[in-house]
Structure formats: C-alpha cells, structure tokens
C-alpha cells in the first residue's frame, strides 16, 4: 500500500485522497500490529520476565523513533519525499520477513462446549475492562490521550514547517531529541516500578505529562525555539 505513493508520484497521479487512504490503512495496520505484538509476548516468555520484555520492546520502539525521523529527514533532503516513502515500503517487507522467522510453539485453544459469538465476546471484554478498578481507568485515560495527541500531531507537523520555516532535516533532528526522552524512560521503568510500584509510576507519568507541553508555547523561529521544543518533547516522551 505504501509503495503506491512513489508509483503514483512517478506518473504524476498522486492525490490527497490516495494519501488519506494509505495513511488510514497503514495506521490501522500499525494499531493491530502493536496490539498483536504485545499480546504475543506472554506466549514467548514466562510471567516474571514480562515487565523486562515490555521495557526492552519500548526501548527498541523509542530507538526507532530517535533514528527514524533523522534518517527520514536525510533521505527526503537527498532523494526526495516520494523515494523516501519507497524506502519506507521496503522496511515493511524487512519487518514482515523478521516476523516470519519467529518460531515458537503455542498451545491450542481449550475446547468450548458452546459456539462462540464474536459480538458476545467483545461485549464481555468491554464489560470486564470498564468494571476493572485499574484496567478501566488506564484504558479510558490512554484513549483520551491518544485521541488528543493524534489531533495535535496533524497540526504539529504542519506548524514548524509552514509557520516556523523549519527544514525537513531540522524537524527530524528535533523529533529525534524528543524521542530520546522516551528511550531514557524505558531504561528506568523496571527499576522505578520495582521501587515505587506500577501504579505510582503510571500516575506520576500521567500527572507530569501536561507540564511538558508548556515549553511548546515558547516556540519561535530560530535555533532557540528549536531547542525549547526539543526539550519539551524530551520531557513529554
């Protein structure tokens, strides 16, 4: 799907509708892939190693967030946006190849006496999540936060480039600085959780997250504004 963008650009047939469609499909697959990867970890490791595994997975994702924007900015500056998207499409093929090389035995599902209903299972899962004293508030908070961040991200990408006149390389560098904050956080998650408990760490993170947005109000053209925004994103992630 991503490979259709450089192909359409090569024949001067690229439209905004196609970009929307590709972004929707890729984003939906990304959500499903992240959910599947997190659900698959318990089948690969024993329970006492899950926290460490999730922390390492978060570290790997954050490292990609650090290097990805910088590499994307460099590629766009050298070969153009359409060819950079083509390189991104190749990266998805590499990811699929690596995923197929995972070999792990998995126990089959328990036999059921009744025919399962997908709608009933969804209803039961939502009811359990909503009534749970910990999972319910976490899911609600993450849903609200993700919705707000998705809306602001659409504006955030346009604002530095059009209003602050950042180049693609500068934008990638600032985003990489911000992503490094998430990498440092993932390295300390296990230690902080063992000392203060998972609940206290999550509540503290959710409480401090809004404060990280304050430096973004000082954004203005020039290196100083870029440094301020980078520091704000560093604290947020």
XYZ file of N, CA and C in Angstrom:
711
model
N 0.836 -1.205 0.000
C 0.000 0.000 0.000
C 0.872 1.257 0.000
N 1.909 1.272 0.832
C 2.795 2.432 0.880
C 3.545 2.607 -0.435
N 3.862 1.506 -1.093
C 4.577 1.583 -2.357
C 3.788 2.246 -3.470
N 2.466 2.392 -3.301
C 1.666 3.044 -4.338
C 1.926 4.544 -4.404
N 2.439 5.129 -3.301
C 2.671 6.582 -3.287
C 3.800 6.973 -4.238
N 5.002 6.392 -4.141
C 6.036 6.775 -5.115
C 5.677 6.384 -6.538
N 4.905 5.288 -6.708
C 4.496 4.881 -8.053
C 3.565 5.926 -8.661
N 2.597 6.400 -7.874
C 1.687 7.433 -8.375
C 2.414 8.754 -8.597
N 3.382 9.071 -7.737
C 4.137 10.309 -7.903
C 4.993 10.264 -9.163
N 5.507 9.088 -9.500
C 6.336 8.967 -10.702
C 5.534 9.248 -11.964
N 4.230 8.921 -11.961
C 3.375 9.168 -13.123
C 2.526 10.427 -12.955
N 2.864 11.236 -11.935
C 2.155 12.496 -11.682
C 0.665 12.264 -11.479
N 0.319 11.215 -10.716
C -1.082 10.876 -10.443
C -1.379 10.863 -8.941
N -0.483 11.380 -8.136
C -0.665 11.347 -6.692
C -1.712 12.382 -6.271
N -2.678 11.946 -5.470
C -3.751 12.821 -4.998
C -3.827 12.786 -3.477
N -4.511 13.774 -2.932
C -4.678 13.829 -1.484
C -5.550 12.679 -0.986
N -6.512 12.266 -1.807
C -7.371 11.130 -1.441
C -6.533 9.872 -1.255
N -5.580 9.649 -2.141
C -4.716 8.475 -2.028
C -3.868 8.548 -0.770
N -3.344 9.728 -0.444
C -2.551 9.876 0.777
C -3.386 9.583 2.006
N -4.624 10.075 2.014
C -5.509 9.791 3.154
C -5.763 8.285 3.279
N -6.043 7.650 2.149
C -6.356 6.220 2.176
C -5.158 5.407 2.657
N -3.975 5.719 2.146
C -2.773 4.999 2.559
C -2.492 5.232 4.042
N -2.632 6.485 4.498
C -2.399 6.788 5.910
C -3.379 6.034 6.805
N -4.638 5.919 6.360
C -5.641 5.200 7.157
C -5.319 3.715 7.238
N -4.976 3.111 6.099
C -4.684 1.666 6.073
C -3.426 1.358 6.875
N -2.370 2.148 6.654
C -1.108 1.902 7.367
C -1.294 2.134 8.865
N -2.019 3.196 9.233
C -2.265 3.458 10.651
C -3.072 2.356 11.304
N -4.090 1.850 10.603
C -4.907 0.760 11.155
C -4.075 -0.507 11.330
N -3.242 -0.819 10.342
C -2.372 -1.999 10.458
C -1.365 -1.824 11.586
N -0.905 -0.587 11.783
C 0.047 -0.337 12.871
C -0.606 -0.592 14.227
N -1.844 -0.143 14.390
C -2.552 -0.372 15.655
C -2.734 -1.863 15.902
N -3.168 -2.601 14.879
C -3.357 -4.046 15.022
C -2.023 -4.748 15.283
N -0.971 -4.302 14.609
C 0.332 -4.922 14.809
C 0.874 -4.709 16.209
N 0.707 -3.498 16.748
C 1.168 -3.230 18.111
C 0.388 -4.063 19.123
N -0.937 -4.153 18.927
C -1.743 -4.967 19.840
C -1.345 -6.434 19.765
N -1.076 -6.918 18.557
C -0.680 -8.323 18.397
C 0.687 -8.584 19.004
N 1.629 -7.657 18.842
C 2.972 -7.867 19.386
C 2.948 -7.904 20.903
N 2.163 -7.014 21.519
C 2.069 -7.016 22.981
C 1.360 -8.269 23.496
N 0.391 -8.764 22.731
C -0.337 -9.965 23.153
C 0.486 -11.231 22.942
N 1.451 -11.184 22.037
C 2.240 -12.368 21.722
C 3.390 -12.587 22.699
N 3.827 -11.521 23.360
C 4.952 -11.631 24.289
C 4.687 -12.652 25.396
N 3.490 -12.691 26.029
C 3.255 -13.708 27.069
C 3.381 -15.138 26.578
N 3.251 -15.375 25.262
C 3.422 -16.726 24.737
C 4.891 -17.073 24.537
N 5.760 -16.061 24.550
C 7.176 -16.295 24.327
C 7.982 -16.360 25.621
N 7.499 -15.682 26.668
C 8.277 -15.558 27.901
C 7.417 -15.898 29.112
N 8.057 -16.317 30.208
C 7.312 -16.578 31.449
C 6.833 -15.269 32.075
N 5.862 -15.334 32.991
C 5.284 -14.110 33.564
C 6.301 -13.200 34.256
N 7.311 -13.767 34.935
C 8.224 -12.929 35.693
C 9.165 -12.116 34.796
N 9.163 -12.385 33.501
C 10.024 -11.638 32.576
C 9.235 -10.681 31.687
N 7.931 -10.575 31.901
C 7.106 -9.737 31.033
C 7.427 -8.259 31.177
N 7.626 -7.789 32.412
C 7.927 -6.372 32.622
C 9.230 -5.986 31.928
N 10.242 -6.825 32.088
C 11.522 -6.556 31.436
C 11.381 -6.590 29.919
N 10.600 -7.543 29.409
C 10.424 -7.655 27.957
C 9.691 -6.440 27.399
N 8.646 -5.996 28.086
C 7.916 -4.818 27.621
C 8.787 -3.571 27.665
N 9.647 -3.471 28.676
C 10.553 -2.327 28.760
C 11.550 -2.339 27.606
N 12.070 -3.528 27.273
C 13.008 -3.625 26.157
C 12.315 -3.351 24.826
N 11.067 -3.802 24.707
C 10.319 -3.514 23.485
C 10.083 -2.019 23.340
N 9.773 -1.364 24.465
C 9.608 0.091 24.429
C 10.916 0.786 24.071
N 12.032 0.260 24.564
C 13.334 0.840 24.219
C 13.606 0.723 22.724
N 13.296 -0.446 22.158
C 13.517 -0.635 20.722
C 12.630 0.297 19.905
N 11.365 0.449 20.327
C 10.463 1.349 19.611
C 10.939 2.795 19.706
N 11.451 3.174 20.884
C 11.924 4.540 21.045
C 13.189 4.798 20.250
N 14.072 3.795 20.179
C 15.266 3.947 19.352
C 14.900 4.168 17.889
N 13.871 3.477 17.433
C 13.417 3.705 16.059
C 12.830 5.099 15.908
N 12.165 5.592 16.973
C 11.646 6.965 16.923
C 12.777 7.990 16.893
N 13.907 7.651 17.526
C 15.051 8.571 17.524
C 15.732 8.583 16.156
N 16.045 7.394 15.654
C 16.764 7.337 14.392
C 15.895 7.498 13.168
N 14.605 7.130 13.297
C 13.711 7.199 12.147
C 13.530 8.596 11.575
N 13.127 9.576 12.389
C 12.962 10.927 11.835
C 14.242 11.508 11.252
N 15.379 11.272 11.913
C 16.638 11.798 11.392
C 16.956 11.174 10.035
N 16.767 9.847 9.924
C 17.015 9.183 8.654
C 16.018 9.642 7.591
N 14.751 9.815 8.004
C 13.739 10.275 7.048
C 14.066 11.665 6.532
N 14.472 12.562 7.449
C 14.832 13.908 7.027
C 16.006 13.911 6.068
N 16.992 13.072 6.343
C 18.153 12.996 5.454
C 17.762 12.435 4.087
N 16.921 11.392 4.075
C 16.510 10.801 2.803
C 15.681 11.779 1.976
N 14.770 12.485 2.651
C 13.943 13.451 1.919
C 14.810 14.552 1.314
N 15.814 14.989 2.070
C 16.695 16.028 1.553
C 17.554 15.558 0.397
N 17.880 14.256 0.354
C 18.792 13.743 -0.671
C 18.046 13.199 -1.880
N 17.039 12.354 -1.647
C 16.374 11.670 -2.764
C 14.942 12.120 -2.980
N 14.406 12.975 -2.108
C 13.034 13.439 -2.278
C 12.046 12.637 -1.457
N 10.845 13.214 -1.267
C 9.846 12.600 -0.394
C 9.304 11.293 -0.958
N 9.023 11.247 -2.260
C 8.433 10.041 -2.848
C 9.379 8.852 -2.751
N 10.652 9.054 -3.048
C 11.615 7.960 -2.956
C 11.849 7.542 -1.504
N 11.752 8.504 -0.588
C 11.875 8.159 0.831
C 10.727 7.260 1.269
N 9.527 7.505 0.753
C 8.387 6.635 1.055
C 8.616 5.241 0.470
N 9.244 5.169 -0.685
C 9.564 3.859 -1.272
C 10.517 3.079 -0.373
N 11.500 3.772 0.192
C 12.408 3.110 1.132
C 11.652 2.636 2.370
N 10.661 3.412 2.813
C 9.845 3.009 3.954
C 9.048 1.753 3.627
N 8.566 1.658 2.390
C 7.816 0.463 1.986
C 8.717 -0.772 2.043
N 9.975 -0.634 1.665
C 10.915 -1.754 1.743
C 11.133 -2.167 3.196
N 11.145 -1.194 4.104
C 11.340 -1.516 5.522
C 10.205 -2.378 6.063
N 8.991 -2.184 5.548
C 7.874 -3.031 5.974
C 8.086 -4.471 5.523
N 8.665 -4.661 4.347
C 8.947 -6.016 3.876
C 9.999 -6.687 4.760
N 10.996 -5.921 5.184
C 12.011 -6.464 6.097
C 11.368 -6.861 7.427
N 10.462 -6.023 7.921
C 9.758 -6.339 9.171
C 8.953 -7.622 9.041
N 8.257 -7.778 7.920
C 7.474 -8.999 7.701
C 8.372 -10.222 7.667
N 9.537 -10.115 7.012
C 10.479 -11.235 6.951
C 10.985 -11.609 8.343
N 11.314 -10.614 9.164
C 11.784 -10.887 10.525
C 10.691 -11.529 11.374
N 9.447 -11.076 11.182
C 8.334 -11.643 11.952
C 8.107 -13.104 11.590
N 8.228 -13.422 10.319
C 8.020 -14.802 9.882
C 9.084 -15.747 10.420
N 10.220 -15.224 10.823
C 11.309 -16.062 11.333
C 11.159 -16.372 12.831
N 10.110 -15.855 13.472
C 9.844 -16.183 14.875
C 9.189 -17.555 14.933
N 9.817 -18.489 15.613
C 9.290 -19.840 15.734
C 9.076 -20.141 17.218
N 7.840 -20.356 17.587
C 7.511 -20.655 18.979
C 6.282 -21.549 19.012
N 6.363 -22.591 19.839
C 5.220 -23.483 19.988
C 4.172 -22.822 20.864
N 2.946 -22.945 20.456
C 1.846 -22.308 21.172
C 0.751 -23.331 21.410
N 0.278 -23.389 22.646
C -0.784 -24.340 22.986
C -2.074 -23.956 22.281
N -2.800 -24.963 21.843
C -4.059 -24.718 21.164
C -5.130 -24.241 22.126
N -6.182 -23.641 21.619
C -7.258 -23.151 22.487
C -8.021 -24.299 23.134
N -8.558 -24.019 24.307
C -9.350 -25.029 25.009
C -10.653 -25.289 24.253
N -11.077 -26.548 24.218
C -12.347 -26.843 23.527
C -13.521 -26.177 24.239
N -14.445 -25.681 23.466
C -15.613 -24.992 24.020
C -16.854 -25.832 23.805
N -17.714 -25.773 24.801
C -18.959 -26.546 24.720
C -20.023 -25.808 23.924
N -19.878 -24.476 23.801
C -20.852 -23.685 23.049
C -20.150 -22.969 21.899
N -20.922 -22.602 20.912
C -20.374 -21.867 19.772
C -20.093 -20.426 20.179
N -18.856 -19.957 20.036
C -18.542 -18.602 20.479
C -19.180 -17.546 19.579
N -19.556 -16.464 20.200
C -20.124 -15.331 19.479
C -19.147 -14.162 19.578
N -18.714 -13.665 18.435
C -17.763 -12.565 18.442
C -18.350 -11.337 19.126
N -19.604 -11.045 18.849
C -20.236 -9.892 19.488
C -20.340 -10.079 20.984
N -20.644 -11.290 21.422
C -20.741 -11.545 22.853
C -19.390 -11.453 23.544
N -18.342 -11.963 22.881
C -17.007 -11.879 23.466
C -16.532 -10.427 23.557
N -16.833 -9.630 22.539
C -16.476 -8.211 22.599
C -17.216 -7.510 23.724
N -18.495 -7.822 23.870
C -19.290 -7.211 24.934
C -18.759 -7.615 26.307
N -18.393 -8.891 26.475
C -17.852 -9.349 27.760
C -16.499 -8.706 28.047
N -15.649 -8.581 27.017
C -14.351 -7.942 27.217
C -14.477 -6.482 27.597
N -15.389 -5.761 26.938
C -15.595 -4.348 27.274
C -16.157 -4.196 28.683
N -17.071 -5.088 29.057
C -17.646 -5.011 30.398
C -16.581 -5.263 31.469
N -15.734 -6.253 31.236
C -14.666 -6.546 32.195
C -13.698 -5.364 32.300
N -13.328 -4.800 31.155
C -12.400 -3.674 31.158
C -12.990 -2.480 31.877
N -14.246 -2.178 31.629
C -14.880 -0.998 32.215
C -15.029 -1.133 33.728
N -15.291 -2.350 34.211
C -15.532 -2.546 35.647
C -14.253 -2.748 36.439
N -13.146 -3.049 35.765
C -11.898 -3.299 36.485
C -11.382 -1.997 37.097
N -10.986 -2.009 38.367
C -10.572 -0.759 39.031
C -9.266 -0.174 38.498
N -8.427 -0.991 37.868
C -7.155 -0.495 37.340
C -7.182 -0.400 35.817
N -7.595 -1.485 35.150
C -7.565 -1.513 33.686
C -8.538 -0.491 33.097
N -9.709 -0.361 33.706
C -10.710 0.570 33.182
C -10.209 2.005 33.106
N -9.748 2.582 34.230
C -9.216 3.956 34.158
C -8.024 4.106 33.225
N -7.141 3.080 33.163
C -5.984 3.165 32.281
C -6.402 3.199 30.810
N -7.337 2.340 30.439
C -7.792 2.308 29.049
C -8.484 3.620 28.693
N -9.309 4.135 29.598
C -10.006 5.401 29.340
C -9.012 6.549 29.184
N -8.027 6.603 30.086
C -7.028 7.670 30.015
C -6.201 7.583 28.746
N -5.770 6.379 28.398
C -4.977 6.210 27.178
C -5.787 6.537 25.927
N -7.076 6.194 25.930
C -7.911 6.508 24.768
C -8.052 8.017 24.585
N -8.283 8.729 25.687
C -8.411 10.193 25.600
C -7.084 10.817 25.181
N -5.983 10.357 25.805
C -4.668 10.906 25.481
C -4.289 10.647 24.029
N -4.534 9.427 23.550
C -4.189 9.087 22.165
C -5.007 9.909 21.171
N -6.288 10.136 21.495
C -7.126 10.934 20.600
C -6.632 12.371 20.511
N -6.300 12.954 21.667
C -5.804 14.334 21.675
C -4.456 14.432 20.960
N -3.552 13.489 21.224
C -2.239 13.519 20.584
C -2.350 13.323 19.074
N -3.277 12.480 18.644
C -3.460 12.284 17.207
C -3.927 13.566 16.533
N -4.833 14.291 17.211
C -5.296 15.552 16.639
C -4.220 16.615 16.601
N -3.459 16.727 17.687
C -2.397 17.738 17.727
C -1.231 17.388 16.810
N -0.974 16.099 16.606
C 0.129 15.708 15.737
C -0.105 16.162 14.304
N -1.374 16.100 13.865
C -1.671 16.545 12.499
C -1.343 18.027 12.322
N -1.600 18.834 13.361
C -1.279 20.263 13.295
C 0.207 20.482 13.539
N 0.785 19.693 14.409
C 2.167 19.890 14.814
C 3.137 19.697 13.654
N 2.854 18.752 12.770
C 3.745 18.519 11.640
C 3.747 19.726 10.697
N 2.582 20.343 10.518
C 2.461 21.451 9.582
C 3.025 22.748 10.158
N 2.809 22.970 11.458
C 3.177 24.259 12.066
C 4.674 24.570 11.982
N 5.590 23.671 12.395
C 7.018 24.024 12.302
C 7.506 24.256 10.871
N 6.933 23.490 9.928
C 7.411 23.603 8.547
C 6.888 24.872 7.876
N 5.585 25.159 8.054
C 4.989 26.299 7.350
C 5.154 27.617 8.108
N 4.946 27.581 9.410
C 4.960 28.820 10.186
C 6.341 29.163 10.725
N 7.092 28.148 11.175
C 8.420 28.392 11.728
C 9.524 28.224 10.689
N 9.143 27.751 9.489
C 10.078 27.630 8.366
C 11.248 26.680 8.673
N 10.924 25.545 9.304
C 11.936 24.535 9.549
C 12.157 23.716 8.282
N 13.380 23.279 8.082
C 13.660 22.326 7.015
C 13.318 20.916 7.501
N 13.234 19.978 6.561
C 12.922 18.595 6.944
C 14.000 18.014 7.843
N 15.256 18.430 7.627
C 16.353 17.914 8.451
C 16.255 18.432 9.879
N 15.924 19.725 10.052
C 15.792 20.296 11.389
C 14.618 19.662 12.123
N 13.502 19.490 11.420
C 12.335 18.871 12.045
C 12.664 17.458 12.513
N 13.367 16.691 11.686
C 13.743 15.328 12.063
C 14.672 15.326 13.269
N 15.603 16.278 13.321
C 16.540 16.345 14.443
C 15.824 16.667 15.745
N 14.883 17.615 15.710
C 14.134 17.976 16.920
C 13.291 16.805 17.400
N 12.650 16.101 16.481
C 11.854 14.944 16.862
C 12.722 13.843 17.456
N 13.938 13.694 16.950
C 14.844 12.686 17.499
C 15.258 13.040 18.920
N 15.474 14.331 19.183
C 15.796 14.766 20.548
C 14.640 14.440 21.490
N 13.428 14.698 21.028
C 12.270 14.381 21.860
C 12.122 12.898 22.115
N 12.357 12.081 21.087
C 12.202 10.630 21.247
C 13.229 10.041 22.197
N 14.386 10.684 22.330
C 15.403 10.165 23.249
C 14.923 10.189 24.694
N 13.979 11.078 25.012
C 13.401 11.079 26.360
C 12.646 9.804 26.654
N 11.914 9.304 25.653
C 11.214 8.039 25.833
C 12.168 6.870 25.991
N 13.308 6.930 25.308
C 14.294 5.857 25.438
C 14.873 5.819 26.850
N 15.214 6.977 27.406
C 15.733 7.016 28.774
C 14.677 6.553 29.776
N 13.427 6.907 29.521
C 12.353 6.465 30.416
C 12.206 4.948 30.397
N 12.325 4.342 29.214
C 12.184 2.889 29.128
C 13.310 2.168 29.857
N 14.485 2.784 29.950
C 15.606 2.159 30.647
C 15.410 2.153 32.154
N 14.646 3.103 32.664
C 14.449 3.213 34.119
C 13.109 2.656 34.585
N 12.276 2.166 33.654
C 10.936 1.714 34.030
C 10.979 0.563 35.025
N 11.796 -0.436 34.739
C 11.832 -1.618 35.609
C 12.291 -1.233 37.009
N 13.330 -0.401 37.113
C 13.854 -0.015 38.418
C 12.840 0.812 39.210
N 12.213 1.777 38.533
C 11.238 2.624 39.218
C 10.008 1.829 39.641
N 9.568 0.909 38.778
C 8.397 0.097 39.121
C 8.690 -0.815 40.302
N 9.892 -1.390 40.351
C 10.252 -2.258 41.466
C 10.323 -1.479 42.780
N 10.683 -0.205 42.716
C 10.849 0.573 43.947
C 9.552 1.231 44.412
N 8.794 1.792 43.461
C 7.611 2.573 43.843
C 6.289 1.906 43.473
N 6.338 0.847 42.670
C 5.107 0.193 42.243
C 4.616 0.727 40.904
N 3.936 -0.146 40.137
C 3.484 0.238 38.795
C 2.462 1.366 38.847
N 1.544 1.314 39.825
C 0.512 2.344 39.918
C 1.082 3.730 40.145
N 2.018 3.852 41.060
C 2.605 5.161 41.367
C 3.374 5.716 40.174
N 4.083 4.845 39.456
C 4.855 5.301 38.294
C 3.920 5.794 37.192
N 2.850 5.063 36.935
C 1.919 5.462 35.878
C 1.188 6.756 36.235
N 0.758 6.888 37.492
C 0.066 8.109 37.904
C 0.992 9.310 37.828
N 2.238 9.141 38.232
C 3.208 10.239 38.159
C 3.451 10.667 36.716
N 3.573 9.677 35.832
C 3.801 9.994 34.420
C 2.622 10.746 33.819
N 1.412 10.310 34.149
C 0.224 10.984 33.627
C 0.074 12.387 34.205
N 0.518 12.580 35.446
C 0.419 13.904 36.073
C 1.425 14.881 35.477
N 2.626 14.409 35.187
C 3.676 15.292 34.677
C 3.566 15.542 33.185
N 2.832 14.710 32.464
C 2.757 14.852 31.002
C 2.221 16.211 30.554
N 1.144 16.757 31.162
C 0.674 18.077 30.699
C 1.703 19.186 30.869
N 2.546 19.106 31.905
C 3.548 20.152 32.119
C 4.576 20.193 31.004
N 4.777 19.065 30.336
C 5.767 19.027 29.259
C 5.319 19.815 28.037
N 4.025 20.175 27.980
C 3.531 20.938 26.846
C 3.810 22.436 26.979
N 4.126 22.891 28.188
C 4.319 24.325 28.405
C 5.464 24.910 27.576
N 6.633 24.234 27.448
C 7.690 24.823 26.608
C 7.287 25.028 25.154
N 6.302 24.283 24.675
C 5.878 24.433 23.288
C 5.232 25.788 23.036
N 4.747 26.442 24.097
C 4.158 27.769 23.943
C 5.212 28.817 23.600
N 6.491 28.509 23.839
C 7.572 29.453 23.580
C 8.202 29.227 22.212
N 7.557 28.428 21.374
C 8.135 28.111 20.069
C 8.195 29.351 19.182
N 9.328 29.552 18.544
C 9.506 30.647 17.593
C 10.631 30.267 16.638
N 10.731 30.922 15.498
C 11.772 30.551 14.532
C 13.172 30.716 15.116
N 14.080 29.898 14.627
C 15.463 30.002 15.058
C 15.888 28.843 15.936
N 17.192 28.733 16.183
C 17.728 27.619 16.982
C 17.191 27.577 18.404
N 16.951 28.747 19.022
C 16.454 28.752 20.400
C 15.086 28.109 20.491
N 14.211 28.462 19.570
C 12.885 27.843 19.556
C 12.943 26.359 19.289
N 13.853 25.960 18.428
C 14.012 24.531 18.144
C 14.487 23.776 19.375
N 15.416 24.384 20.119
C 15.915 23.744 21.338
C 14.816 23.643 22.390
N 14.005 24.690 22.519
C 12.910 24.685 23.503
C 11.901 23.587 23.180
N 11.535 23.470 21.906
C 10.572 22.440 21.525
C 11.165 21.055 21.713
N 12.428 20.885 21.378
C 13.073 19.589 21.588
C 13.070 19.174 23.042
N 13.343 20.151 23.938
C 13.324 19.853 25.382
C 11.923 19.515 25.851
N 10.910 20.223 25.314
C 9.538 19.922 25.689
C 9.129 18.535 25.270
N 9.469 18.134 24.052
C 9.174 16.787 23.595
C 9.969 15.738 24.372
N 11.184 16.077 24.763
C 12.011 15.162 25.570
C 11.317 14.852 26.889
N 10.759 15.872 27.538
C 10.069 15.664 28.817
C 8.772 14.917 28.608
N 8.082 15.198 27.477
C 6.797 14.555 27.237
C 6.959 13.064 27.017
N 7.956 12.677 26.211
C 8.120 11.262 25.871
C 8.885 10.504 26.929
